[in-house]
Tab-separated table of C-alpha atoms and ligand atoms in Angstrom:
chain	number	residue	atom	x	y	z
A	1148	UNK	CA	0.000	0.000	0.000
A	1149	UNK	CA	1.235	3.458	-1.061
A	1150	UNK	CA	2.468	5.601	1.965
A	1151	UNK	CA	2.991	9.064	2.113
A	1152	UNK	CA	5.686	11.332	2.886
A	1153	UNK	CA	5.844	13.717	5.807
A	1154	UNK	CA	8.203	16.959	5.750
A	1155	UNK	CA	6.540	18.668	8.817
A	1156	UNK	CA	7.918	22.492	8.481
A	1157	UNK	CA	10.531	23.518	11.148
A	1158	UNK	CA	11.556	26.722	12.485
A	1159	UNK	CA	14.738	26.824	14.247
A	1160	UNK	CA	14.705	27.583	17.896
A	1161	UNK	CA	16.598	30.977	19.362
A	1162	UNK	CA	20.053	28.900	20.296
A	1163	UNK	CA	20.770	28.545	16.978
A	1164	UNK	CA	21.233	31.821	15.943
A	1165	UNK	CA	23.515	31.874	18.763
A	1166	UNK	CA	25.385	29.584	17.417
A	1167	UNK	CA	25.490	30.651	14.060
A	1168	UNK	CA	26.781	34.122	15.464
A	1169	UNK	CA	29.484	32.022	17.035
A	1170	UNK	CA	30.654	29.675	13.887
A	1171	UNK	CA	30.334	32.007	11.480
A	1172	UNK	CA	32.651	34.690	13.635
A	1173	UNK	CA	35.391	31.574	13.709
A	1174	UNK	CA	34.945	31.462	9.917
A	1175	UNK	CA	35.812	34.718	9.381
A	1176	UNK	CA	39.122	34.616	10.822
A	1177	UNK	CA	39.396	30.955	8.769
A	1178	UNK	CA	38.931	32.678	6.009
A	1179	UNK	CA	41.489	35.383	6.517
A	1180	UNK	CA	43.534	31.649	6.344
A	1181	UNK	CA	42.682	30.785	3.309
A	1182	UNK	CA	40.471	28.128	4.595
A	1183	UNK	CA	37.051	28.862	2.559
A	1184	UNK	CA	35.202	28.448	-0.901
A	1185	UNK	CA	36.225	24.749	-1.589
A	1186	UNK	CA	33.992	22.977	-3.695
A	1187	UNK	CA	33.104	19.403	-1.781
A	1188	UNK	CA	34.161	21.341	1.398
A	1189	UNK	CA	34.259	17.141	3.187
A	1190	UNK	CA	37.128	16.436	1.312
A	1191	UNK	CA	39.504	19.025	1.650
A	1192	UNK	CA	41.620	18.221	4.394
A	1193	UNK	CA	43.338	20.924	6.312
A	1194	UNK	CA	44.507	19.309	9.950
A	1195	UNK	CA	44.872	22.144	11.516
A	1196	UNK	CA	41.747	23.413	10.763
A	1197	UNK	CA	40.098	20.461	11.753
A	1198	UNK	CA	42.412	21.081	15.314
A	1199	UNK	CA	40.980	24.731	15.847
A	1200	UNK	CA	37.429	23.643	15.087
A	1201	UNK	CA	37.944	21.037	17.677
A	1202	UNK	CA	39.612	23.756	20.475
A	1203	UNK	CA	36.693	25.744	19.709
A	1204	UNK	CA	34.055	23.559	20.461
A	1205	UNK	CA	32.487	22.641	17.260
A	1206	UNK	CA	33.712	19.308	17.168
A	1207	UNK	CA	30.454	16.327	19.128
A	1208	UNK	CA	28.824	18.889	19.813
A	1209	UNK	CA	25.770	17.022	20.630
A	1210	UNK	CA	27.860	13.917	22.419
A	1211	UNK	CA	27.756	14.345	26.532
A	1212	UNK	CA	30.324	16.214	28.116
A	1213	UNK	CA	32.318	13.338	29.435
A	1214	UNK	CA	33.236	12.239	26.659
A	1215	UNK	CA	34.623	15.699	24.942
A	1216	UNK	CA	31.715	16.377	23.700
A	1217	UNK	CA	28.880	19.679	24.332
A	1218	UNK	CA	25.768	18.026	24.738
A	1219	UNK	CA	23.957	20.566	21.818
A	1220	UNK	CA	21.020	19.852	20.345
A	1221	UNK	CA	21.005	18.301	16.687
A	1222	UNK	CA	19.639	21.501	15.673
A	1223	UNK	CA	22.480	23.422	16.523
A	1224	UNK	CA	25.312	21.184	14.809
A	1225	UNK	CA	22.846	21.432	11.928
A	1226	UNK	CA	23.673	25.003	11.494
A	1227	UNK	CA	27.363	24.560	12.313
A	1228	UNK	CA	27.796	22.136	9.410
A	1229	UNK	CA	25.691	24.150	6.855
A	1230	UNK	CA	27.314	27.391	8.117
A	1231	UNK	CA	31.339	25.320	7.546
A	1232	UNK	CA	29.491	23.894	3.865
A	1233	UNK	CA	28.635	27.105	2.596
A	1234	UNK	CA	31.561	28.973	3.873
A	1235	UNK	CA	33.463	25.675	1.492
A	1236	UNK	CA	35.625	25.665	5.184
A	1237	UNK	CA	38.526	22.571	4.629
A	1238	UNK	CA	36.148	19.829	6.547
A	1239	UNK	CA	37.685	16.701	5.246
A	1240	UNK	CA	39.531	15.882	8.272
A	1241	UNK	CA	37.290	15.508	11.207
A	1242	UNK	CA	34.357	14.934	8.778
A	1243	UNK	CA	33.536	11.248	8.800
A	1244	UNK	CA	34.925	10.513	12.676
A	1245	UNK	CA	32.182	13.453	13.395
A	1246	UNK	CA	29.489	12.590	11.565
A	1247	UNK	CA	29.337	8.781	11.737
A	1248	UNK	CA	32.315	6.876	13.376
A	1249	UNK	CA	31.869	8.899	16.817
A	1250	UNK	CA	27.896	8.246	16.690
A	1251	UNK	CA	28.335	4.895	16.014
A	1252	UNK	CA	31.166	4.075	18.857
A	1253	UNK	CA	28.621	6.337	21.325
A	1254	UNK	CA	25.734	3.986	20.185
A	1255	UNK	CA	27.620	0.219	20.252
A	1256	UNK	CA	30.910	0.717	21.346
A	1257	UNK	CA	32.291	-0.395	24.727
A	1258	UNK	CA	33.143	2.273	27.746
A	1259	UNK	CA	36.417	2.131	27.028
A	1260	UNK	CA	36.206	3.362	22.737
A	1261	UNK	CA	33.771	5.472	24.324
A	1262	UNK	CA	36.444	7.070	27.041
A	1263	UNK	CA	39.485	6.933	25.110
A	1264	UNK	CA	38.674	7.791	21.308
A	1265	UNK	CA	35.481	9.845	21.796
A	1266	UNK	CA	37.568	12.814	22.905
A	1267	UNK	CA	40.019	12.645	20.501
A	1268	UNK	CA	37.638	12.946	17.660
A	1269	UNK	CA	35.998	16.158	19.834
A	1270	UNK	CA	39.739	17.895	19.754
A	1271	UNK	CA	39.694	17.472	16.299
A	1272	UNK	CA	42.937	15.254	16.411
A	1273	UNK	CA	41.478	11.639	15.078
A	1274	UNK	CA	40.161	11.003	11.958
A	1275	UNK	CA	38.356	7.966	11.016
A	1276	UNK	CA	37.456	6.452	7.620
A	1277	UNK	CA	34.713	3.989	6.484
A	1278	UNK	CA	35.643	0.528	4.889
A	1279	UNK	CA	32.801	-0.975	3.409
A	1280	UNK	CA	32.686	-0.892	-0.224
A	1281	UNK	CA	35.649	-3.419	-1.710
A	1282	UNK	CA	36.921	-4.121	-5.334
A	1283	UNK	CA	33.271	-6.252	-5.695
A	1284	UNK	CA	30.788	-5.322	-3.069
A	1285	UNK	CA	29.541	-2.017	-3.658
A	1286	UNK	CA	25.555	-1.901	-3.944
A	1287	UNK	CA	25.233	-5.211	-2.972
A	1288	UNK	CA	26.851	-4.887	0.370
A	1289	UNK	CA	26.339	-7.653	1.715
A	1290	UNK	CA	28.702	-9.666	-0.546
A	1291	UNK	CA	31.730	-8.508	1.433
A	1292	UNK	CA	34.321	-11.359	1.567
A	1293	UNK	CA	36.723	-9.308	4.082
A	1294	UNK	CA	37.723	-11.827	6.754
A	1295	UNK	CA	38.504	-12.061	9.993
A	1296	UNK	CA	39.863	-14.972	11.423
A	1297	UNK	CA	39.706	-15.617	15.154
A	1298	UNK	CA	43.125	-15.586	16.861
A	1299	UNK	CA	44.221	-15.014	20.104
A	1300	UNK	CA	43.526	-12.171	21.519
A	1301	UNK	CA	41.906	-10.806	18.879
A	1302	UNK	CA	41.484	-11.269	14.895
A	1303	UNK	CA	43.066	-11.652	11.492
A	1304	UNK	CA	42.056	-9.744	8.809
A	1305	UNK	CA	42.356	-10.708	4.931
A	1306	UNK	CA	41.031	-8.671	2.284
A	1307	UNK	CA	40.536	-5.875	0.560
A	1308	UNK	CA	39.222	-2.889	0.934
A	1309	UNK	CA	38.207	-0.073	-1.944
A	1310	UNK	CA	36.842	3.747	-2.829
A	1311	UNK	CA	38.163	4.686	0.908
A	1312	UNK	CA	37.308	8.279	1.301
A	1313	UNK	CA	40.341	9.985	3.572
A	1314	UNK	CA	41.918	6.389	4.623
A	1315	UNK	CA	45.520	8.060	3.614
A	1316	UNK	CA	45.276	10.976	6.535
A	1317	UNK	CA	42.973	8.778	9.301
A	1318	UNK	CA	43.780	7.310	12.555
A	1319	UNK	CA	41.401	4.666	12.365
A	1320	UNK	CA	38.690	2.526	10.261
A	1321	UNK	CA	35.439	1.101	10.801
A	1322	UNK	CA	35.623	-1.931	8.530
A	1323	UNK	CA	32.717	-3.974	7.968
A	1324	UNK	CA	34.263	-7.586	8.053
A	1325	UNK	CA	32.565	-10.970	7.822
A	1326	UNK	CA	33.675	-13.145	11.358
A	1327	UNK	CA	31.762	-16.346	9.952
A	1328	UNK	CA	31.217	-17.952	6.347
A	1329	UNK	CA	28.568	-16.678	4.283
A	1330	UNK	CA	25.069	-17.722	4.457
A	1331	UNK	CA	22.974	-18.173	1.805
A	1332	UNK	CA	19.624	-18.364	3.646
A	1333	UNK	CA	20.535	-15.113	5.543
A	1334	UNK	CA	22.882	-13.091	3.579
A	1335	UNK	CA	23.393	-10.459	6.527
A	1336	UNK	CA	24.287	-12.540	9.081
A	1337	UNK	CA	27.964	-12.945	10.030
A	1338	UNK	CA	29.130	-9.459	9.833
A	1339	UNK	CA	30.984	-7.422	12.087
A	1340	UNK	CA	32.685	-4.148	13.047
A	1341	UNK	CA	36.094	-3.824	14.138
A	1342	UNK	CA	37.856	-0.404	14.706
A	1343	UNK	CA	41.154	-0.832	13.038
A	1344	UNK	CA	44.459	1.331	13.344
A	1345	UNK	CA	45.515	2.819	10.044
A	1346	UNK	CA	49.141	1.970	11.271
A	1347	UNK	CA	48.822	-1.759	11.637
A	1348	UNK	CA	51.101	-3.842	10.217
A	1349	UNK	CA	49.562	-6.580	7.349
A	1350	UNK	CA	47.564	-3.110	6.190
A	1351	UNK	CA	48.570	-1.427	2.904
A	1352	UNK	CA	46.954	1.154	1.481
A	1353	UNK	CA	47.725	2.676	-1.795
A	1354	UNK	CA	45.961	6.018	-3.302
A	1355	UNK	CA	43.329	5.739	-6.014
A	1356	UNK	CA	43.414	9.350	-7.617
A	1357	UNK	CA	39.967	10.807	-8.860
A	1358	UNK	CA	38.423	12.504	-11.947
A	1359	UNK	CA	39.733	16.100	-10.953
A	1360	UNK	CA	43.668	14.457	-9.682
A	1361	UNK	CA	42.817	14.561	-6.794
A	1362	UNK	CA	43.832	12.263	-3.962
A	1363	UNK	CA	40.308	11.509	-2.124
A	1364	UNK	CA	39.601	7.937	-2.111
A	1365	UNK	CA	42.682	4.494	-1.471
A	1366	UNK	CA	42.499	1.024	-1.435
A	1367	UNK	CA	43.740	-0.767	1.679
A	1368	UNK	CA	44.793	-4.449	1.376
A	1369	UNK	CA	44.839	-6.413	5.220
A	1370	UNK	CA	47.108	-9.358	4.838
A	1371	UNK	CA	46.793	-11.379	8.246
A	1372	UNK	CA	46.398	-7.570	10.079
A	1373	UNK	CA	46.057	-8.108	13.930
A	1374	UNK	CA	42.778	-6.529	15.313
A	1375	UNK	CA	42.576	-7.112	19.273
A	1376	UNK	CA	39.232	-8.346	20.858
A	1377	UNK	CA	38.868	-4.343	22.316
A	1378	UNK	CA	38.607	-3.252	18.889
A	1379	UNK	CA	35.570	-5.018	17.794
A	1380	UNK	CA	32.713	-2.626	18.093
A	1381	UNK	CA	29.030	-4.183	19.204
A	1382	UNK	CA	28.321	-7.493	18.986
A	1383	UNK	CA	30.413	-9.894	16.822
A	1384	UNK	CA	27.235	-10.627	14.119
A	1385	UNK	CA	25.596	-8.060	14.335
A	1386	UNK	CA	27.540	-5.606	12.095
A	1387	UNK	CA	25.080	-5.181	9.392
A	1388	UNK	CA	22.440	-3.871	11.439
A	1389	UNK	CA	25.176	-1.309	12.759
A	1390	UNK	CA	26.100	-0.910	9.280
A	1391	UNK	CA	22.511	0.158	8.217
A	1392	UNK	CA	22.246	2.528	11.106
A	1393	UNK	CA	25.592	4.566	10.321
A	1394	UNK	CA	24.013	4.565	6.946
A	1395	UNK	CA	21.388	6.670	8.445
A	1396	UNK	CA	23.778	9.441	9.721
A	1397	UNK	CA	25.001	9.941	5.746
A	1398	UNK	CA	21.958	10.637	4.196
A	1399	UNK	CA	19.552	14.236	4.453
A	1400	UNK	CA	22.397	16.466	5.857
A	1401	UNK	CA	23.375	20.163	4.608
A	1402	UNK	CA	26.037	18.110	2.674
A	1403	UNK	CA	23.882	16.716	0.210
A	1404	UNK	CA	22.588	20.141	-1.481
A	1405	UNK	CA	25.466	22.407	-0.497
A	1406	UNK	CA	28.502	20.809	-2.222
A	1407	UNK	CA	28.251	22.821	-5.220
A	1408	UNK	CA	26.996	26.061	-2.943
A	1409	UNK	CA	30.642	27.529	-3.884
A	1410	UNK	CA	29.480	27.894	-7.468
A	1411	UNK	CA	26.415	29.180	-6.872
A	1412	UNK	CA	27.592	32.051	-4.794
A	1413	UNK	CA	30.777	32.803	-7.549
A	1414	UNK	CA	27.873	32.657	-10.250
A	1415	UNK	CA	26.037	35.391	-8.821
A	1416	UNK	CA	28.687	37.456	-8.526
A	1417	UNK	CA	30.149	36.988	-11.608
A	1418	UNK	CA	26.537	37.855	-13.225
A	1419	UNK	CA	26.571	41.015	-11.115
A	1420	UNK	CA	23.793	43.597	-9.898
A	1421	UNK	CA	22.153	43.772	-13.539
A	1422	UNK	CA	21.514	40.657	-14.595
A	1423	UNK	CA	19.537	39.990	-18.018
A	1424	UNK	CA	15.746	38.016	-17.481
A	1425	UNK	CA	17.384	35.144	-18.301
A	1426	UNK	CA	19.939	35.538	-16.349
A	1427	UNK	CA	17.424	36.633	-13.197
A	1428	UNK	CA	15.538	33.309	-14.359
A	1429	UNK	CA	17.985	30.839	-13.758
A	1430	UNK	CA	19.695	32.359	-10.679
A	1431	UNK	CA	15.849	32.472	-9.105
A	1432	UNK	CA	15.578	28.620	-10.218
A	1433	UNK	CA	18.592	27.850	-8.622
A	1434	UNK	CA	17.994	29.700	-5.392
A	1435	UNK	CA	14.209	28.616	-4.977
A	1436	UNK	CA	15.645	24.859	-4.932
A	1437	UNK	CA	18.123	25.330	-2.478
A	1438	UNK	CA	15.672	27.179	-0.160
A	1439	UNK	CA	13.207	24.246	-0.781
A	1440	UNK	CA	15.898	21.519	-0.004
A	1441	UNK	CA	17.270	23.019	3.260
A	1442	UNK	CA	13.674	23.236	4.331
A	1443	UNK	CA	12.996	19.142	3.520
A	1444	UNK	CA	16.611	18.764	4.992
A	1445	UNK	CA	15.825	20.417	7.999
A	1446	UNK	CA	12.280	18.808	8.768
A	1447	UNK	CA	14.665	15.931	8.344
A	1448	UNK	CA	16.652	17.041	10.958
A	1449	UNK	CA	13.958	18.092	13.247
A	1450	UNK	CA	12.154	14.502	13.133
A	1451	UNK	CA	15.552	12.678	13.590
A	1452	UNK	CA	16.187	15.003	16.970
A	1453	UNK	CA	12.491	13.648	17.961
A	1454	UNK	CA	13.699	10.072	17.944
A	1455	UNK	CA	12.146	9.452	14.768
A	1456	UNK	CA	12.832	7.256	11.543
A	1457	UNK	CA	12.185	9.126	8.690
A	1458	UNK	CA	14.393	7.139	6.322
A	1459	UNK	CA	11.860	7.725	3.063
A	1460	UNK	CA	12.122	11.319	3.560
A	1461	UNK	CA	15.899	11.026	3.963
A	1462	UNK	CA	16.650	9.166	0.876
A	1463	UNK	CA	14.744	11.523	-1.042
A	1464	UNK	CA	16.384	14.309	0.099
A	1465	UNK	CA	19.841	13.046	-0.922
A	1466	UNK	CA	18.085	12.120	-4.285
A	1467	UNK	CA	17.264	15.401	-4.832
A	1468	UNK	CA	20.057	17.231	-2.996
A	1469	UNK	CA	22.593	15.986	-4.662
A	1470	UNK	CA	20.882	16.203	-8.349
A	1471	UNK	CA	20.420	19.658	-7.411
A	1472	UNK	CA	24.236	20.086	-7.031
A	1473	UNK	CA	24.811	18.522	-10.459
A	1474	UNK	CA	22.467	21.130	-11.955
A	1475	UNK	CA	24.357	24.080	-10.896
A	1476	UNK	CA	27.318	23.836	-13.083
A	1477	UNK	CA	25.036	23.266	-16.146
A	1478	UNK	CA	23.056	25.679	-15.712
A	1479	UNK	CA	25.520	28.049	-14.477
A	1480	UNK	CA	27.517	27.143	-17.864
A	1481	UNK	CA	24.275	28.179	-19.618
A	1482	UNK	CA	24.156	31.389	-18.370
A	1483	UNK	CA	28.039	32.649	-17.864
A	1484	UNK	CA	30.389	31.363	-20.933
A	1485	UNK	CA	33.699	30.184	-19.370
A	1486	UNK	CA	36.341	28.215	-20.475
A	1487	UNK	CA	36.234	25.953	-17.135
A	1488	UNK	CA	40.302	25.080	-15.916
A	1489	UNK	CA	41.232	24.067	-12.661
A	1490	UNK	CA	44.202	26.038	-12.675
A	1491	UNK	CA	42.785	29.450	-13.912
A	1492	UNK	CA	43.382	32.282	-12.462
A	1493	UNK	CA	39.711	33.748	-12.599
A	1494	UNK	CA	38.225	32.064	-9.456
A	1495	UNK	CA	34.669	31.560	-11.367
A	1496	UNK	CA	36.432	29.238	-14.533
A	1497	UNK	CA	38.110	27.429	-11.753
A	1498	UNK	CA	35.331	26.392	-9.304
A	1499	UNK	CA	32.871	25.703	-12.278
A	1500	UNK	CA	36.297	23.112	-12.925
A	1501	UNK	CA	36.262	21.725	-9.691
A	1502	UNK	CA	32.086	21.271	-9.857
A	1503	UNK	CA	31.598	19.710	-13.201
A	1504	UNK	CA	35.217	17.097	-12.065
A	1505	UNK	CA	32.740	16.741	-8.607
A	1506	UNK	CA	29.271	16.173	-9.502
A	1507	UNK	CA	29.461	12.614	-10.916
A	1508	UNK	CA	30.382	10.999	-7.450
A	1509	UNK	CA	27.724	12.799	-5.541
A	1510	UNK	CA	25.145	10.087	-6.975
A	1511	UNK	CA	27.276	7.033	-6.306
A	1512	UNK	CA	28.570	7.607	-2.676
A	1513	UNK	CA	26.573	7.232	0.247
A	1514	UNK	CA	24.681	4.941	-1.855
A	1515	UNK	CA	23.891	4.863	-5.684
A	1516	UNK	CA	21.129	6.817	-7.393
A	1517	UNK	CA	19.530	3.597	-8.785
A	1518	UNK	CA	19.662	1.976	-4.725
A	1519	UNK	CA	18.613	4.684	-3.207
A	1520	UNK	CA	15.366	4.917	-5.779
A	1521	UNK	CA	14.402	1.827	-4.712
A	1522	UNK	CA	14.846	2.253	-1.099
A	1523	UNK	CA	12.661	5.108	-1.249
A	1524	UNK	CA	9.965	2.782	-3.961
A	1525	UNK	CA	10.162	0.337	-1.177
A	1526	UNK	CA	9.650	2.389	1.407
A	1527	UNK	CA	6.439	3.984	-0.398
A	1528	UNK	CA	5.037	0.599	-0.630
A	1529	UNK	CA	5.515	0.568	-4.552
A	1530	UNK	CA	7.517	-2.787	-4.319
B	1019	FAD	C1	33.492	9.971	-4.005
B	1019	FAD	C2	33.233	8.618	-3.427
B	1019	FAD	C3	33.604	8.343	-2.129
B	1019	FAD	C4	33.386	7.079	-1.585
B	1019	FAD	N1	33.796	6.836	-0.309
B	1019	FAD	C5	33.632	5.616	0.230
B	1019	FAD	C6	34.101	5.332	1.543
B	1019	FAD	O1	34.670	6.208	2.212
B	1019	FAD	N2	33.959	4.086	2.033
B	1019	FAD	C7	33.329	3.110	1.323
B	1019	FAD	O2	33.196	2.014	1.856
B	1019	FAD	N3	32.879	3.326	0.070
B	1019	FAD	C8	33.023	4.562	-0.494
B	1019	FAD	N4	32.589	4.808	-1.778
B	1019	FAD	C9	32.041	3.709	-2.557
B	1019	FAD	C10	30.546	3.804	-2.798
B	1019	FAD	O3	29.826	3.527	-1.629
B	1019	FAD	C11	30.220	2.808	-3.929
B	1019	FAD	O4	30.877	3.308	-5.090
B	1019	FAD	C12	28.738	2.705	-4.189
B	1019	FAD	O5	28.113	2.049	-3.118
B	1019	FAD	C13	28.464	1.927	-5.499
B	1019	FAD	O6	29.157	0.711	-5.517
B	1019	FAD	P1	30.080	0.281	-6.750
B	1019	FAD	O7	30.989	1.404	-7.069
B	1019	FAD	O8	30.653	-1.041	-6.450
B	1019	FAD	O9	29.074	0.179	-7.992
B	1019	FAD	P2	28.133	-1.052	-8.345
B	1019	FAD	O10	27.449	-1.539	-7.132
B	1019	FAD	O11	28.916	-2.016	-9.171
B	1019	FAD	O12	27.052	-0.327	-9.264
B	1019	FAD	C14	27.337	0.073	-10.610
B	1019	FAD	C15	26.065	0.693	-11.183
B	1019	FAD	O13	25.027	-0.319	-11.219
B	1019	FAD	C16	23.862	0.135	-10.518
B	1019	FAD	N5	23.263	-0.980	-9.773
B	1019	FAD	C17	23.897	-1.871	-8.971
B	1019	FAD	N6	23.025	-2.744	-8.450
B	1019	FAD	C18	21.807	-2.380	-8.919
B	1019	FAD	C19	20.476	-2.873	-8.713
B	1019	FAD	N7	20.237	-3.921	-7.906
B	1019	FAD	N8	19.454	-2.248	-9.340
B	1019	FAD	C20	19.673	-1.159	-10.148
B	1019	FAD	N9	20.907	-0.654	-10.387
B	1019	FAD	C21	21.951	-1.234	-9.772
B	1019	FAD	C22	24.377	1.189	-9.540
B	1019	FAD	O14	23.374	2.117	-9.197
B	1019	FAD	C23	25.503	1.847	-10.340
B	1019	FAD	O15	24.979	2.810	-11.212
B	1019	FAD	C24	32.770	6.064	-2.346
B	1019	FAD	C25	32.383	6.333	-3.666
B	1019	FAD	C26	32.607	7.600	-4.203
B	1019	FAD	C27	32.192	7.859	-5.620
């Protein structure tokens, strides 16, 4: 049975402006840096950046106190990370510990992960990245064949790992890993999470360079890599429905609409204060979809702070967030005739570069276009 969607509007509550005030005051003086107006702001990485963001308390900052973190509301690191996004602030480094790994160690991890990495990834000073995908398990996730062997004291991993966003500069992993053989009558069983040091020996990990040059993404190969029993996070068997709940934390956020914001904003001033109606035309297309996809992203945001599921609603959002983002460099190409070059020296020729290089990832990571379609057909009862 068809079942409808639900974007209740939300208007955000007085301590967020505060704390926009505050964030955007420490971008300022980041941009004075240098650190601003990157396209695909999460993959720039800029430690020390990451390291100030941390002393200044925009780092958890809805994880308790005891563990480095602020205890704000969702709300409020909502606006911190669309405020970083739009500013194109260096965000690669802390990005994925911040937005997924920490969650997930708060949520299954033992006291001790909880005690002695949690405030580590608050300070800004460990990064983590995400091993799932792998040279043949990419959509279908659950044919991973990484595999840990039990050993004393802990586990042997063999296997190989692909598309790693940031694994070159992080501390750590979260690899998905199967602990038992594959079963055919239950396809997710067997899987498990194990927190892995990105300076183990028996791991390798060798750069995979993108469409713009650019080193983002690595493939690690574990060749009998020691993982001790404390590094296993939740239950042994149960890491796919761990897996599927850090799946929730990547889908709906600012990120998903705002990666091409940098364009946007060099497009409008590069059309200036008289534009033609065309011009006007597309520039008011543009900007009505972005002010519609905040406000689904942030209804988003507002159920998930409730407690609630909305995973329909989610998926759409990054369905249409992140088509949005591929429509700003053609239409912005439409409009403002440039020869686009990453190394120009005219900063609009360059980012519209950088953009049209991005936008074919945006609908593959985080899950596909085509898988996330039929999440959401799924989800609508249409299948
Ligand atoms: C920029 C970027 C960063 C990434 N970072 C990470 C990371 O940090 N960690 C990580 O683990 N992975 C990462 N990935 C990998 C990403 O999650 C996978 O690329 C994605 O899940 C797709 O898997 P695949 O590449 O194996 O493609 P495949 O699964 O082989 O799919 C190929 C094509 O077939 C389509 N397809 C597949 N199955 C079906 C189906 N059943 N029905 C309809 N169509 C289908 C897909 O939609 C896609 O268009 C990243 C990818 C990118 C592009």
């Amino acid at each position: 049975m068809f079942q409808g969607l639900n974007f209740p509007p939300l208007d955000l509550p007085p301590e967020c402006t505060e704390i926009r005030a505050e964030i955007r005051a420490f971008l300022a003086e980041e941009r004075k840096l240098g650190n601003a107006k990157n396209i695909e702001a999460m993959s720039r990485y800029t430690p020390e950046y990451s390291e100030r963001l941390g002393k200044a308390g925009f780092i958890g900052l809805t994880w308790p106190k005891k563990y480095g973190g602020h205890e704000r509301s969702a709300l409020e690191r909502y606006v911190v990370t669309e405020e970083m996004l739009s500013a194109g602030a260096p965000t690669g480094c802390h990005w994925i510990a911040d937005r997924q790994s920490g969650p997930l160690i708060l949520k299954f991890g033992t006291e001790e992960q909880r005690e002695t990495i949690l405030p580590k990834i608050a300070a800004g000073e460990a990064y983590f990245c995400i091993g799932m995908s792998e040279p043949n398990s990419g959509s279908d996730l659950a044919s991973v064949q990484t595999k840990a062997t039990k050993t004393d004291g802990g586990w042997l991993l063999n296997g190989t790992k692909l598309w790693t966003s940031g694994a070159h500069i992080s501390h750590y992993m979260i690899a998905l890993v199967r602990t038992s053989p594959l079963d055919e009558k239950d396809r997710h069983a067997g899987f498990s999470q194990m927190i892995i040091d990105m300076k183990s020996p028996g791991l390798e990990i060798s750069p995979v360079i993108n469409l713009s040059g650019d080193h983002h993404f690595n493939e690690e190969v574990f060749t009998d890599c020691f993982v001790p029993d404390e590094m296993v996070v939740g239950e042994v068997g149960n890491g796919w429905n761990q897996v599927m709940s850090e799946l929730g934390y990547e889908r709906s956020g600012p990120e998903r609409f705002l990666s091409t914001f940098q364009l946007f904003a060099e497009l409008v001033d590069a059309v200036g204060d008289d534009p033609s109606d065309h011009e006007a035309q597309v520039i008011g297309r543009l900007a009505a979809q972005l002010i519609v996809l905040r406000q689904m992203s942030l209804s988003v945001a507002g159920m998930l702070g409730q407690g609630l599921v909305p995973a329909n609603e989610a998926s759409i959002v990054k369905d249409l967030g992140t088509n949005y983002c591929k429509l700003v460099p053609d239409l912005s190409r439409s409009i403002m005739a440039a020869m686009p070059s990453q190394r120009s020296s005219i900063s609009y020729e360059a980012t519209l570069a950088s953009a049209i290089l991005t936008v074919p990832s945006l609908t593959i990571q985080g899950g596909s276009r085509e898988i996330l379609r039929g999440v959401i057909a799924r989800g609508l009862g249409m299948r």
